[in-house]
mmCIF file of C-alpha atoms and ligand atoms in Angstrom:
data_model
loop_
_atom_site.group_PDB
_atom_site.id
_atom_site.type_symbol
_atom_site.label_atom_id
_atom_site.label_comp_id
_atom_site.label_asym_id
_atom_site.label_seq_id
_atom_site.Cartn_x
_atom_site.Cartn_y
_atom_site.Cartn_z
ATOM 1 C CA MET A 3 93.153 52.954 98.449
ATOM 2 C CA SER A 4 90.843 53.679 102.010
ATOM 3 C CA ASN A 5 87.717 53.916 101.470
ATOM 4 C CA GLU A 6 87.390 56.540 105.059
ATOM 5 C CA ILE A 7 85.684 59.096 104.120
ATOM 6 C CA SER A 8 87.846 62.451 106.071
ATOM 7 C CA PRO A 9 86.085 65.985 106.279
ATOM 8 C CA PHE A 10 88.672 67.086 103.355
ATOM 9 C CA THR A 11 87.436 63.885 100.662
ATOM 10 C CA SER A 12 85.624 66.370 98.486
ATOM 11 C CA PHE A 13 87.619 69.849 99.457
ATOM 12 C CA GLY A 14 89.885 69.593 95.945
ATOM 13 C CA VAL A 15 87.410 69.788 93.305
ATOM 14 C CA THR A 16 84.956 72.074 94.894
ATOM 15 C CA SER A 17 85.351 75.716 95.717
ATOM 16 C CA GLY A 18 84.907 75.935 99.281
ATOM 17 C CA LEU A 19 88.412 75.350 100.312
ATOM 18 C CA GLY A 20 89.213 77.849 97.755
ATOM 19 C CA ARG A 21 86.780 80.087 99.671
ATOM 20 C CA ALA A 22 87.730 79.338 103.368
ATOM 21 C CA ILE A 23 90.892 79.187 102.375
ATOM 22 C CA ARG A 24 90.960 82.684 101.019
ATOM 23 C CA LEU A 25 88.605 84.310 104.156
ATOM 24 C CA ARG A 26 91.646 82.806 106.594
ATOM 25 C CA ARG A 27 94.334 84.899 104.842
ATOM 26 C CA LEU A 28 92.281 87.851 105.608
ATOM 27 C CA PHE A 29 90.729 87.121 108.421
ATOM 28 C CA GLY A 30 92.719 84.746 110.115
ATOM 29 C CA VAL A 31 92.274 82.726 113.324
ATOM 30 C CA THR A 32 90.173 85.789 115.163
ATOM 31 C CA GLY A 33 87.819 85.866 112.513
ATOM 32 C CA ARG A 34 88.736 89.550 112.653
ATOM 33 C CA ALA A 35 90.624 92.195 110.101
ATOM 34 C CA LEU A 36 91.485 95.193 110.189
ATOM 35 C CA VAL A 37 91.374 95.901 105.809
ATOM 36 C CA VAL A 38 93.324 98.892 103.833
ATOM 37 C CA ALA A 39 91.272 101.109 101.566
ATOM 38 C CA LEU A 40 93.181 102.783 98.721
ATOM 39 C CA ASP A 41 89.908 102.858 95.965
ATOM 40 C CA GLN A 42 89.161 106.287 97.331
ATOM 41 C CA ALA A 43 90.232 108.332 93.595
ATOM 42 C CA VAL A 44 87.206 106.840 91.802
ATOM 43 C CA PRO A 45 84.671 108.128 93.693
ATOM 44 C CA ARG A 46 86.403 110.247 95.990
ATOM 45 C CA GLY A 47 88.960 112.499 93.900
ATOM 46 C CA VAL A 48 92.595 111.693 93.566
ATOM 47 C CA ALA A 49 93.932 113.225 96.499
ATOM 48 C CA PRO A 50 97.844 113.461 97.048
ATOM 49 C CA GLN A 51 97.733 110.436 98.593
ATOM 50 C CA LEU A 52 96.237 108.691 95.881
ATOM 51 C CA ALA A 53 98.169 109.943 92.879
ATOM 52 C CA ALA A 54 101.587 108.643 95.306
ATOM 53 C CA ILE A 55 99.899 105.592 95.530
ATOM 54 C CA GLU A 56 103.090 102.879 95.466
ATOM 55 C CA LYS A 57 104.922 105.123 98.548
ATOM 56 C CA THR A 58 101.580 104.590 100.439
ATOM 57 C CA TYR A 59 101.127 101.785 100.133
ATOM 58 C CA GLN A 60 104.472 100.781 101.707
ATOM 59 C CA ASP A 61 103.228 103.280 104.409
ATOM 60 C CA VAL A 62 100.365 101.594 104.801
ATOM 61 C CA LYS A 63 102.331 97.110 104.535
ATOM 62 C CA ALA A 64 104.956 99.156 107.107
ATOM 63 C CA GLY A 65 101.758 98.769 109.531
ATOM 64 C CA ASN A 66 101.049 95.559 109.127
ATOM 65 C CA PRO A 67 97.354 95.429 108.253
ATOM 66 C CA ASN A 68 95.729 92.058 106.985
ATOM 67 C CA ALA A 69 94.535 93.313 104.190
ATOM 68 C CA VAL A 70 94.465 96.037 101.233
ATOM 69 C CA THR A 71 91.049 96.908 99.011
ATOM 70 C CA VAL A 72 92.128 98.487 95.423
ATOM 71 C CA THR A 73 90.471 98.183 91.907
ATOM 72 C CA ARG A 74 92.506 96.300 89.531
ATOM 73 C CA GLY A 75 94.445 99.007 87.280
ATOM 74 C CA VAL A 76 95.652 100.026 90.751
ATOM 75 C CA GLY A 77 96.282 96.254 92.086
ATOM 76 C CA GLY A 78 98.344 95.435 89.048
ATOM 77 C CA SER A 79 100.758 98.195 89.050
ATOM 78 C CA LEU A 80 101.348 97.754 92.806
ATOM 79 C CA PHE A 81 101.913 94.005 93.282
ATOM 80 C CA ALA A 82 102.720 93.014 90.250
ATOM 81 C CA GLY A 83 106.849 94.422 91.536
ATOM 82 C CA ASP A 84 106.141 93.421 95.455
ATOM 83 C CA PRO A 85 107.830 89.514 95.961
ATOM 84 C CA GLN A 86 105.347 89.629 98.634
ATOM 85 C CA PRO A 87 101.991 91.458 98.369
ATOM 86 C CA LEU A 88 99.346 91.981 101.723
ATOM 87 C CA PRO A 89 96.390 89.887 101.354
ATOM 88 C CA TRP A 90 94.765 92.083 98.930
ATOM 89 C CA ILE A 91 90.380 92.602 97.374
ATOM 90 C CA LEU A 92 90.023 93.688 94.220
ATOM 91 C CA LYS A 93 86.435 96.958 94.068
ATOM 92 C CA ALA A 94 84.984 95.806 91.475
ATOM 93 C CA SER A 95 82.312 98.300 92.005
ATOM 94 C CA SER A 96 82.701 102.495 92.297
ATOM 95 C CA PHE A 97 80.189 105.045 92.430
ATOM 96 C CA SER A 98 81.445 108.493 90.922
ATOM 97 C CA VAL A 99 82.479 111.658 92.262
ATOM 98 C CA ASP A 100 80.021 114.602 92.402
ATOM 99 C CA PHE A 101 78.283 113.519 89.946
ATOM 100 C CA HIS A 102 76.271 109.741 90.554
ATOM 101 C CA ALA A 103 76.801 109.270 94.748
ATOM 102 C CA THR A 104 74.361 107.006 94.239
ATOM 103 C CA ILE A 105 75.262 104.413 91.389
ATOM 104 C CA ASP A 106 77.352 101.545 91.525
ATOM 105 C CA ALA A 107 78.539 100.754 89.251
ATOM 106 C CA ALA A 108 80.549 97.070 88.040
ATOM 107 C CA ILE A 109 84.878 98.251 87.206
ATOM 108 C CA GLY A 110 85.453 94.452 87.660
ATOM 109 C CA THR A 111 84.633 91.115 87.255
ATOM 110 C CA VAL A 112 85.218 87.791 89.631
ATOM 111 C CA ASP A 113 87.017 86.421 86.563
ATOM 112 C CA ASP A 114 89.560 89.408 87.681
ATOM 113 C CA ALA A 115 89.921 88.601 91.517
ATOM 114 C CA VAL A 116 90.790 85.170 89.841
ATOM 115 C CA ARG A 117 92.651 85.907 87.641
ATOM 116 C CA LEU A 118 94.895 88.777 89.710
ATOM 117 C CA GLY A 119 95.542 86.635 92.834
ATOM 118 C CA ALA A 120 92.803 88.672 94.875
ATOM 119 C CA ASP A 121 91.788 86.946 98.365
ATOM 120 C CA ALA A 122 88.136 88.523 97.775
ATOM 121 C CA VAL A 123 85.585 90.335 96.026
ATOM 122 C CA ALA A 124 84.036 93.978 96.909
ATOM 123 C CA VAL A 125 80.950 95.450 95.005
ATOM 124 C CA GLY A 126 78.681 98.493 96.568
ATOM 125 C CA ILE A 127 75.528 99.028 96.754
ATOM 126 C CA SER A 128 73.874 102.490 97.584
ATOM 127 C CA ALA A 129 71.109 101.545 99.208
ATOM 128 C CA GLY A 130 67.457 103.921 99.320
ATOM 129 C CA SER A 131 69.486 104.454 95.611
ATOM 130 C CA LYS A 132 67.070 105.637 92.996
ATOM 131 C CA VAL A 133 68.563 102.131 90.855
ATOM 132 C CA GLN A 134 68.987 100.113 94.135
ATOM 133 C CA PRO A 135 67.454 97.384 92.265
ATOM 134 C CA GLN A 136 69.718 97.427 89.862
ATOM 135 C CA MET A 137 72.757 97.648 92.160
ATOM 136 C CA LEU A 138 71.123 94.367 94.053
ATOM 137 C CA GLU A 139 71.336 92.325 91.209
ATOM 138 C CA MET A 140 74.903 93.281 89.860
ATOM 139 C CA LEU A 141 75.533 92.373 93.671
ATOM 140 C CA ALA A 142 73.819 89.157 93.463
ATOM 141 C CA ALA A 143 75.248 88.787 89.745
ATOM 142 C CA THR A 144 78.390 88.493 92.083
ATOM 143 C CA VAL A 145 78.301 87.028 94.997
ATOM 144 C CA GLY A 146 76.171 84.150 92.312
ATOM 145 C CA ARG A 147 80.196 83.503 90.714
ATOM 146 C CA ALA A 148 82.525 84.001 92.919
ATOM 147 C CA ALA A 149 80.253 80.795 94.412
ATOM 148 C CA GLU A 150 81.722 79.341 91.552
ATOM 149 C CA VAL A 151 85.379 79.598 92.174
ATOM 150 C CA GLY A 152 85.366 80.542 95.835
ATOM 151 C CA MET A 153 85.767 83.563 95.861
ATOM 152 C CA PRO A 154 84.536 85.185 99.056
ATOM 153 C CA THR A 155 82.870 88.586 98.883
ATOM 154 C CA VAL A 156 82.149 92.353 100.519
ATOM 155 C CA CYS A 157 79.229 94.423 100.570
ATOM 156 C CA HIS A 158 79.683 98.595 100.793
ATOM 157 C CA ALA A 159 76.418 98.937 102.251
ATOM 158 C CA TYR A 160 75.779 102.214 102.884
ATOM 159 C CA PRO A 161 72.767 103.895 103.119
ATOM 160 C CA SER A 162 73.506 106.962 100.906
ATOM 161 C CA GLY A 163 70.478 106.472 98.881
ATOM 162 C CA GLU A 164 68.168 110.046 97.631
ATOM 163 C CA LEU A 165 64.701 108.955 99.044
ATOM 164 C CA TRP A 166 65.989 108.647 102.602
ATOM 165 C CA GLY A 167 65.247 111.675 102.758
ATOM 166 C CA GLU A 168 65.288 112.554 107.004
ATOM 167 C CA ARG A 169 66.037 108.818 107.797
ATOM 168 C CA LYS A 170 69.080 108.718 105.673
ATOM 169 C CA ASN A 171 72.533 108.026 108.290
ATOM 170 C CA SER A 172 70.103 106.784 110.450
ATOM 171 C CA PRO A 173 70.432 103.491 112.255
ATOM 172 C CA GLU A 174 67.209 101.797 110.684
ATOM 173 C CA SER A 175 69.595 102.848 107.463
ATOM 174 C CA VAL A 176 72.390 101.159 108.181
ATOM 175 C CA LEU A 177 70.543 98.315 109.439
ATOM 176 C CA TYR A 178 69.050 98.359 106.144
ATOM 177 C CA ALA A 179 72.083 98.871 103.688
ATOM 178 C CA ALA A 180 73.898 96.669 105.844
ATOM 179 C CA ARG A 181 70.570 93.419 106.058
ATOM 180 C CA ALA A 182 69.993 93.805 102.314
ATOM 181 C CA ALA A 183 73.536 92.746 101.585
ATOM 182 C CA ALA A 184 73.562 90.645 103.788
ATOM 183 C CA GLU A 185 70.860 89.008 102.212
ATOM 184 C CA LEU A 186 72.085 88.317 99.099
ATOM 185 C CA GLY A 187 74.495 86.002 100.410
ATOM 186 C CA VAL A 188 77.387 88.607 100.828
ATOM 187 C CA ASP A 189 79.903 87.223 103.377
ATOM 188 C CA ILE A 190 81.750 90.479 104.613
ATOM 189 C CA VAL A 191 79.361 93.919 105.243
ATOM 190 C CA LYS A 192 81.284 97.410 105.353
ATOM 191 C CA THR A 193 78.698 99.844 105.963
ATOM 192 C CA TRP A 194 78.248 103.068 107.899
ATOM 193 C CA TYR A 195 79.118 103.337 111.676
ATOM 194 C CA THR A 196 75.784 104.707 113.794
ATOM 195 C CA GLY A 197 77.330 106.867 115.857
ATOM 196 C CA SER A 198 77.349 104.128 119.033
ATOM 197 C CA SER A 199 78.387 101.362 119.999
ATOM 198 C CA ALA A 200 74.558 100.943 121.086
ATOM 199 C CA SER A 201 73.681 101.109 118.134
ATOM 200 C CA PHE A 202 75.554 100.281 116.341
ATOM 201 C CA ALA A 203 75.660 96.566 117.523
ATOM 202 C CA GLU A 204 72.142 96.861 116.681
ATOM 203 C CA VAL A 205 72.998 96.327 113.220
ATOM 204 C CA VAL A 206 75.976 93.605 113.842
ATOM 205 C CA ALA A 207 72.907 91.558 115.372
ATOM 206 C CA GLY A 208 70.934 92.032 112.721
ATOM 207 C CA THR A 209 72.938 91.707 110.135
ATOM 208 C CA PRO A 210 74.262 87.521 109.090
ATOM 209 C CA ALA A 211 77.211 88.550 107.704
ATOM 210 C CA LEU A 212 80.574 89.758 109.451
ATOM 211 C CA VAL A 213 80.283 93.185 109.920
ATOM 212 C CA MET A 214 83.098 95.952 109.845
ATOM 213 C CA VAL A 215 82.571 99.777 110.076
ATOM 214 C CA ALA A 216 84.396 101.864 106.635
ATOM 215 C CA GLY A 217 85.815 105.522 108.880
ATOM 216 C CA GLY A 218 84.995 108.317 106.462
ATOM 217 C CA ALA A 219 85.969 111.925 106.076
ATOM 218 C CA LYS A 220 88.647 112.831 107.777
ATOM 219 C CA ALA A 221 88.090 113.358 111.690
ATOM 220 C CA ASP A 222 89.863 116.110 113.079
ATOM 221 C CA THR A 223 91.585 114.049 115.449
ATOM 222 C CA ASP A 224 94.169 110.868 116.126
ATOM 223 C CA GLN A 225 91.802 110.413 118.862
ATOM 224 C CA GLU A 226 88.365 110.201 117.394
ATOM 225 C CA VAL A 227 89.497 107.452 115.222
ATOM 226 C CA LEU A 228 91.003 105.441 117.614
ATOM 227 C CA GLU A 229 87.168 105.618 119.222
ATOM 228 C CA MET A 230 85.760 105.186 116.812
ATOM 229 C CA ALA A 231 87.140 101.470 116.456
ATOM 230 C CA ASP A 232 86.887 100.824 120.063
ATOM 231 C CA SER A 233 83.066 101.316 120.546
ATOM 232 C CA VAL A 234 82.988 99.687 116.617
ATOM 233 C CA MET A 235 84.757 96.372 118.076
ATOM 234 C CA GLN A 236 82.969 97.117 121.399
ATOM 235 C CA ALA A 237 79.514 96.255 118.998
ATOM 236 C CA GLY A 238 80.564 92.984 118.007
ATOM 237 C CA ALA A 239 81.802 93.760 114.919
ATOM 238 C CA ALA A 240 84.620 92.085 112.302
ATOM 239 C CA GLY A 241 86.996 94.828 111.796
ATOM 240 C CA LEU A 242 87.183 97.453 110.346
ATOM 241 C CA THR A 243 88.243 98.794 106.888
ATOM 242 C CA PHE A 244 90.173 102.113 106.776
ATOM 243 C CA GLY A 245 90.949 104.451 104.482
ATOM 244 C CA ARG A 246 91.133 108.022 104.696
ATOM 245 C CA ASN A 247 91.763 108.532 108.455
ATOM 246 C CA VAL A 248 94.830 105.795 107.535
ATOM 247 C CA TRP A 249 95.997 106.983 104.438
ATOM 248 C CA GLY A 250 95.356 110.581 105.597
ATOM 249 C CA ALA A 251 96.620 110.029 108.744
ATOM 250 C CA GLU A 252 100.108 112.077 109.877
ATOM 251 C CA ASN A 253 101.371 108.972 110.657
ATOM 252 C CA PRO A 254 99.281 105.930 107.919
ATOM 253 C CA THR A 255 102.406 103.378 109.795
ATOM 254 C CA LYS A 256 101.537 104.449 113.437
ATOM 255 C CA MET A 257 97.525 104.098 112.982
ATOM 256 C CA ILE A 258 97.103 101.184 111.246
ATOM 257 C CA LYS A 259 99.974 99.954 114.049
ATOM 258 C CA ALA A 260 97.350 101.636 116.597
ATOM 259 C CA LEU A 261 94.570 100.545 114.890
ATOM 260 C CA ARG A 262 95.487 96.932 114.913
ATOM 261 C CA ALA A 263 96.273 96.854 118.048
ATOM 262 C CA ILE A 264 92.081 97.703 119.309
ATOM 263 C CA VAL A 265 91.292 95.374 116.125
ATOM 264 C CA HIS A 266 93.357 91.590 117.334
ATOM 265 C CA ASP A 267 94.669 92.749 120.718
ATOM 266 C CA GLY A 268 91.363 94.246 122.512
ATOM 267 C CA ALA A 269 93.459 97.507 123.716
ATOM 268 C CA THR A 270 91.115 100.666 124.314
ATOM 269 C CA ALA A 271 92.053 103.763 122.720
ATOM 270 C CA GLY A 272 93.667 105.004 124.919
ATOM 271 C CA SER A 273 95.973 102.733 125.329
ATOM 272 C CA ALA A 274 96.279 102.426 121.382
ATOM 273 C CA ALA A 275 97.328 105.792 121.710
ATOM 274 C CA GLU A 276 100.574 104.722 122.275
ATOM 275 C CA LYS A 277 101.560 103.815 119.310
ATOM 276 C CA LEU A 278 100.985 106.535 117.818
ATOM 277 C CA ALA A 279 103.163 108.088 120.150
HETATM 278 O O1 13P B 18 86.486 100.324 102.136
HETATM 279 C C1 13P B 18 86.325 102.044 102.752
HETATM 280 C C2 13P B 18 85.719 103.814 100.802
HETATM 281 O O2 13P B 18 85.765 101.977 99.978
HETATM 282 C C3 13P B 18 86.163 103.446 103.525
HETATM 283 O O3 13P B 18 87.031 104.187 102.912
HETATM 284 P P1 13P B 18 86.921 105.552 104.367
HETATM 285 O O4 13P B 18 87.305 104.189 105.166
HETATM 286 O O5 13P B 18 87.495 106.358 103.364
HETATM 287 O O6 13P B 18 85.887 106.534 104.195
#
């Protein structure tokens, strides 16, 4: 046996290789990703497209996003019979429609993510909520366990707490939420768009993690969705995690292809719109 030390020598017995392989499945070699979130039923209600989750998943899959985000129940039902499932992120916490919009509760674990074959585990925090400290504890515990087993972590970090007052939705509040998640050691931070490329570039610059953006409420037109995506990528983000503006689009498959062109091929909103035709 050779005594040479190779860069791969210890990877077989550490969690580092597992984390690296999973991140590579999600972000390829470019470090960019388009993720489609299908986890809104518990926090936002059962939209018709989420009720018909099997069809919606097939439409999404046909657009070839880098991954989907789902809860363990939906993941179990979608992927068990799929010979070639998409890479996926387990949503392991949730807030609750209308009643508890600023409290994320644990609804899954890092060990579920391992058992179910997920490529990352996602937990949400509502920054500025009265129970922010408890959510930070949940996130810290998730990051700690994920590090032990080589599972990348995602934080849906929103400044949705009731304590912001007039500063809610401000670029300052978005930076705070994103930065809090990064401070806890999260790999991927997903947060709200700030409304302009310049202000979002400050969020990216102040957040030492891969930064992604949520799509938010359904936009009036597809073009608005593409313009937001273009502006987010111009700001230096690692990608998009869009839900309602993808599965709620008239043609989710075409919307994904248009967004892919922006995220992966550097297309502008104008040129990507050709893929919607
Ligand atoms: O990741 C998301 C929800 O978990 C993003 O969803 P929306 O794009 O619908 O805001």
